Coordinates of C-alpha atoms in Angstrom, one line a residue:
X559 CA -29.5 28.5 63.2
X560 CA -32.5 26.8 61.6
X561 CA -32.3 29.0 58.5
X562 CA -28.3 28.4 58.1
X563 CA -29.2 24.3 58.2
X564 CA -31.9 24.9 55.7
X565 CA -29.9 27.2 53.4
X566 CA -26.8 24.7 53.4
X567 CA -29.2 21.9 52.7
X568 CA -31.2 23.5 49.8
X569 CA -28.8 25.6 48.0
X570 CA -24.9 24.1 48.8
X571 CA -26.0 20.5 48.9
X572 CA -24.4 20.3 45.5
X573 CA -21.1 21.3 46.5
X574 CA -20.8 18.2 48.3
X575 CA -18.8 15.3 46.9
X576 CA -19.7 11.8 47.0
X577 CA -17.7 9.6 48.6
X578 CA -15.2 7.7 46.3
X579 CA -14.1 4.0 46.5
X580 CA -11.2 2.2 44.5
X581 CA -14.2 0.6 42.5
X582 CA -15.3 3.9 41.5
X583 CA -12.0 5.1 40.7
X584 CA -11.1 1.8 38.6
X585 CA -14.7 2.5 36.9
X586 CA -13.5 5.9 35.9
X587 CA -10.3 4.4 34.4
X588 CA -11.9 2.1 32.2
X589 CA -14.5 4.3 31.2
X590 CA -12.0 7.0 30.6
X591 CA -9.7 4.4 28.5
X592 CA -12.8 3.1 26.7
X593 CA -13.7 6.6 25.7
X594 CA -10.3 7.6 24.5
X595 CA -10.0 4.8 22.2
X596 CA -13.5 5.4 20.7
X597 CA -12.5 9.0 19.7
X598 CA -9.2 7.7 18.6
X599 CA -11.0 4.8 16.3
X600 CA -13.4 7.6 15.0
X601 CA -11.1 10.0 14.1
X602 CA -8.8 7.7 12.3
X603 CA -11.8 6.4 9.9
X604 CA -13.9 8.4 7.8
X605 CA -16.7 8.4 10.2
X606 CA -15.0 11.7 11.5
X607 CA -16.7 13.6 8.5
X608 CA -20.0 12.3 9.9
X609 CA -19.3 12.8 13.4
X610 CA -18.4 16.5 13.1
X611 CA -21.8 17.0 11.1
X612 CA -23.6 15.0 13.9
X613 CA -21.4 17.7 16.6
X614 CA -22.8 20.6 14.4
X615 CA -26.4 19.5 14.8
X616 CA -26.1 19.0 18.3
X617 CA -24.7 22.2 18.9
X618 CA -27.7 23.6 16.8
X619 CA -30.2 22.2 18.9
X620 CA -28.5 23.8 22.0
X621 CA -29.0 27.0 20.6
X622 CA -32.4 26.4 19.7
X623 CA -32.8 25.4 23.1
X624 CA -31.6 28.2 24.6
X625 CA -33.6 30.7 22.3
X626 CA -36.5 28.7 22.9
X627 CA -37.0 28.0 19.1
X628 CA -39.7 25.1 20.0
X629 CA -40.7 24.1 16.2
X630 CA -36.8 23.0 15.6
X631 CA -36.9 21.3 19.4
X632 CA -40.0 19.6 18.4
X633 CA -38.5 18.2 15.0
X634 CA -35.4 17.5 16.9
X635 CA -37.5 15.6 19.5
X636 CA -39.5 13.7 17.1
X637 CA -36.4 12.6 14.6
X638 CA -34.0 11.2 16.9
X639 CA -35.0 7.7 17.2
X640 CA -34.9 7.8 13.3
X641 CA -31.6 9.6 13.7
X642 CA -30.0 6.7 15.8
X643 CA -31.1 3.9 13.6
X644 CA -29.7 6.0 10.8
X645 CA -26.4 6.4 12.5
X646 CA -26.2 2.7 12.9
X647 CA -26.7 2.3 9.3
X648 CA -24.3 5.0 8.0
X649 CA -21.5 3.5 10.4
X650 CA -22.2 0.0 9.8
X651 CA -18.7 -1.0 7.9
X652 CA -16.8 1.2 10.7
X653 CA -18.9 -0.5 13.5
X654 CA -17.6 -3.6 11.6
X655 CA -14.4 -3.1 11.5
X656 CA -14.0 -1.9 15.2
X657 CA -15.4 -5.2 16.1
X658 CA -13.2 -7.2 14.1
X659 CA -10.3 -5.5 16.0
X660 CA -11.4 -5.6 19.3
X661 CA -11.7 -9.5 18.4
X662 CA -8.0 -9.4 17.6
X663 CA -6.6 -7.6 20.3
X664 CA -5.9 -11.2 22.2
X665 CA -5.8 -9.7 25.8
X666 CA -5.6 -13.6 27.2
X667 CA -2.4 -14.6 24.9
X668 CA -0.8 -11.4 25.9
X669 CA -0.5 -12.3 29.2
X670 CA -0.3 -16.2 29.1
X671 CA 2.1 -17.4 26.6
X672 CA 1.0 -20.7 25.0
X673 CA 3.1 -23.7 23.5
X674 CA 2.0 -23.0 19.7
X675 CA 3.1 -19.2 19.8
X676 CA 6.6 -20.6 21.0
X677 CA 6.8 -23.2 18.6
X678 CA 6.0 -20.3 15.6
X679 CA 8.5 -18.3 17.0
X680 CA 11.1 -21.2 16.8
X681 CA 10.3 -21.9 13.1
X682 CA 10.5 -18.1 12.1
X683 CA 14.0 -17.7 12.3
X684 CA 16.7 -15.6 11.4
X685 CA 17.6 -17.4 8.5
X686 CA 14.0 -17.1 7.5
X687 CA 14.1 -13.4 7.9
X688 CA 17.3 -13.2 6.1
X689 CA 15.6 -15.0 3.2
X690 CA 12.8 -12.6 3.1
X691 CA 15.0 -9.6 3.1
X692 CA 17.3 -10.8 0.5
X693 CA 14.1 -11.9 -1.7
X694 CA 12.8 -8.7 -1.0
X695 CA 15.7 -6.6 -2.1
X696 CA 16.7 -8.7 -5.1
X697 CA 13.2 -8.1 -6.5
X698 CA 13.4 -4.5 -5.8
X699 CA 16.5 -4.1 -7.9
X700 CA 14.6 -5.5 -11.3
X701 CA 11.7 -3.3 -10.2
X702 CA 9.9 -6.6 -9.9
X703 CA 6.4 -5.9 -8.1
X704 CA 5.8 -8.2 -5.1
X705 CA 3.1 -8.2 -2.3
X706 CA 4.2 -10.7 0.6
X707 CA 1.9 -11.2 3.4
X708 CA 3.7 -12.7 6.8
X709 CA 0.7 -14.5 8.9
X710 CA 0.8 -14.0 12.6
X711 CA -1.9 -14.8 15.1
X712 CA -4.8 -14.7 12.8
X713 CA -4.8 -17.4 10.3
X714 CA -5.5 -16.5 6.8
X715 CA -7.1 -19.3 5.5
X716 CA -10.0 -17.7 3.3
X717 CA -7.0 -15.4 1.8
X718 CA -5.0 -18.4 1.0
X719 CA -8.1 -20.3 -0.8
X720 CA -8.1 -17.7 -3.3
X721 CA -4.7 -18.7 -4.5
X722 CA -2.6 -21.6 -5.4
X723 CA -1.4 -23.8 -2.2
X724 CA 2.4 -24.2 -2.5
X725 CA 3.4 -25.6 1.1
X726 CA 6.7 -25.3 0.9
X727 CA 10.0 -23.9 2.6
X728 CA 10.7 -20.0 2.3
X729 CA 13.9 -19.5 0.1
X730 CA 14.9 -15.9 -1.4
X731 CA 15.2 -18.2 -4.8
X732 CA 11.6 -19.5 -4.8
X733 CA 10.0 -16.1 -3.9
X734 CA 12.2 -14.7 -6.5
X735 CA 10.7 -17.2 -9.0
X736 CA 7.4 -16.8 -7.8
X737 CA 7.1 -13.1 -8.8
X738 CA 9.1 -13.2 -12.3
X739 CA 7.1 -11.5 -15.0
X740 CA 5.2 -13.8 -17.3
X741 CA 4.8 -17.0 -15.1
X742 CA 1.7 -18.3 -13.7
X743 CA 2.4 -17.6 -10.1
X744 CA 3.6 -13.8 -10.2
X745 CA 0.2 -12.1 -9.9
X746 CA -1.5 -11.4 -6.5
X747 CA 0.1 -12.0 -3.1
X748 CA 2.1 -14.9 -1.2
X749 CA 1.5 -16.1 2.2
X750 CA 4.0 -17.4 4.2
X751 CA 2.8 -19.1 7.6
X752 CA 5.6 -20.0 9.9
X753 CA 8.6 -21.2 7.9
X754 CA 6.6 -22.0 5.0
X755 CA 5.4 -20.2 1.6
X756 CA 1.6 -21.4 2.2
X757 CA 0.1 -20.5 -1.3
X758 CA 0.6 -17.7 -3.9
X759 CA -1.4 -15.8 -6.3
X760 CA -3.8 -14.6 -3.3
X761 CA -6.2 -12.2 -3.4
X762 CA -6.8 -9.3 -0.7
X763 CA -8.7 -7.2 0.1
X764 CA -8.1 -3.4 -1.1
X765 CA -8.0 -0.8 1.8
X766 CA -10.9 2.0 1.6
X767 CA -9.0 4.7 3.7
X768 CA -9.7 8.0 1.8
X769 CA -6.4 9.3 3.5
X770 CA -3.5 7.3 1.6
X771 CA -1.8 8.7 -1.1
X772 CA -3.1 9.1 -4.6
X773 CA 0.1 7.7 -6.2
X774 CA -0.5 4.2 -4.2
X775 CA -1.6 1.6 -6.7
X776 CA -3.7 -1.9 -6.2
X777 CA -0.9 -3.5 -4.8
X778 CA -0.2 -1.1 -1.9
X779 CA -4.1 -0.7 -1.2
X780 CA -4.2 -4.8 -1.4
X781 CA -1.1 -4.7 1.2
X782 CA -2.7 -2.2 3.6
X783 CA -6.3 -3.8 3.3
X784 CA -5.1 -7.0 4.7
X785 CA -3.1 -5.4 7.2
X786 CA -6.4 -3.5 8.2
X787 CA -8.1 -6.7 9.0
X788 CA -5.7 -8.9 10.4
X789 CA -2.3 -8.8 12.2
X790 CA -0.5 -9.7 9.0
X791 CA 2.6 -7.9 8.2
X792 CA 2.9 -7.1 4.6
X793 CA 5.8 -6.5 2.5
X794 CA 5.2 -4.2 -1.1
X795 CA 7.6 -4.0 -3.7
X796 CA 6.4 -1.2 -6.0
X797 CA 6.6 -2.3 -10.1
X798 CA 7.0 1.2 -11.1
X799 CA 9.9 2.7 -8.7
X800 CA 11.5 -0.4 -7.1
X801 CA 10.9 1.0 -3.8
X802 CA 9.9 -1.3 -0.4
X803 CA 7.2 -0.8 1.8
X804 CA 5.9 -2.4 4.6
X805 CA 2.0 -2.4 6.2
X806 CA 1.1 -3.3 9.4
X807 CA -2.3 -2.5 11.6
X808 CA -3.1 -0.3 8.5
X809 CA -0.3 1.9 8.5
X810 CA 2.0 2.0 5.5
X811 CA 6.1 2.5 5.7
X812 CA 7.4 3.6 2.6
X813 CA 11.0 3.7 1.1
X814 CA 12.5 1.3 3.7
X815 CA 16.1 -0.2 3.4
X816 CA 17.0 -3.7 4.1
X817 CA 18.1 -2.9 7.7
X818 CA 15.1 -1.3 8.6
X819 CA 13.2 -4.3 7.2
X820 CA 15.2 -7.1 8.8
X821 CA 14.7 -4.8 12.2
X822 CA 11.0 -4.9 11.6
X823 CA 10.7 -8.5 11.2
X824 CA 12.6 -9.4 13.9
X825 CA 10.6 -7.1 16.3
X826 CA 7.7 -8.8 15.2
X827 CA 9.3 -12.3 15.8
X828 CA 9.5 -11.3 19.7
X829 CA 6.1 -10.0 19.7
X830 CA 4.8 -13.2 19.1
X831 CA 5.8 -14.7 22.2
X832 CA 7.0 -12.1 24.5
X833 CA 4.7 -12.2 27.7
X834 CA 3.7 -8.7 28.1
X835 CA 1.0 -6.7 30.4
X836 CA -2.0 -4.8 29.1
X837 CA -0.8 -1.4 27.8
X838 CA -3.0 1.4 27.9
X839 CA -0.6 3.8 25.9
X840 CA 1.1 2.9 22.9
X841 CA 3.3 5.3 21.4
X842 CA 5.5 5.5 18.3
X843 CA 8.8 4.0 18.5
X844 CA 11.8 5.8 18.0
X845 CA 13.2 4.0 14.6
X846 CA 9.9 4.2 12.9
X847 CA 9.6 6.2 10.0
X848 CA 6.6 8.7 9.2
X849 CA 4.0 6.7 7.4
X850 CA 2.3 8.7 4.0

């Protein structure tokens, strides 16, 4: 009997599962959620190519361990500390962007509705949306290039300072006039804040996304770039084709019509004030067009 007990204690103890509590399950869910979003973030950046290279090296080190290739294992062991520092240096732009995105999540404001956001929603009325849509497609008819940035929760003051302050009520006539060829304000982006045109001729950061279509020019890359670094929604009118596109959260939706743009802006207005819980999964809406 003692022999059986010793056998169980020595060889079958690994089969006994530890006791799980609600706290353990909660921790597992948090870690799984974090790992999922880390993998998703890495896969959507150019860092994914480097990660694949690291995975190949790890597989090679595993094979070396199985085959007892001691010299190769010694090299891996003595270079791992240097490699960690090298990975941090190589991934520095991606890590910085990830921290910026984490800071933009606004988990508290997604649960608690503040009066400031409510006031913004009231100022960004359906009339303002109609004025923006009308101006956008009037510019598209004449193939007049335009870049309209709509500020949301993140203040765009640093980009506003690169242009000329206007501080005027939004109207389709004024937007069309700003982007008219051979006028002092036509070059650069217009920033809209609440129900006003804050500034024109503003310079925006260009996206470094390597997966973007090669036929996209500087205007489109600037529109995507500002949407990657902030929560702004950007409307782009192509000077070459007259097509209208929308950039949000680093995604570009091309060749949209007036109805789609109006619906997009109305959805954006609702998102600024709706009391929302924390979502663990965010799928693509059915009416979203596929981005290039």
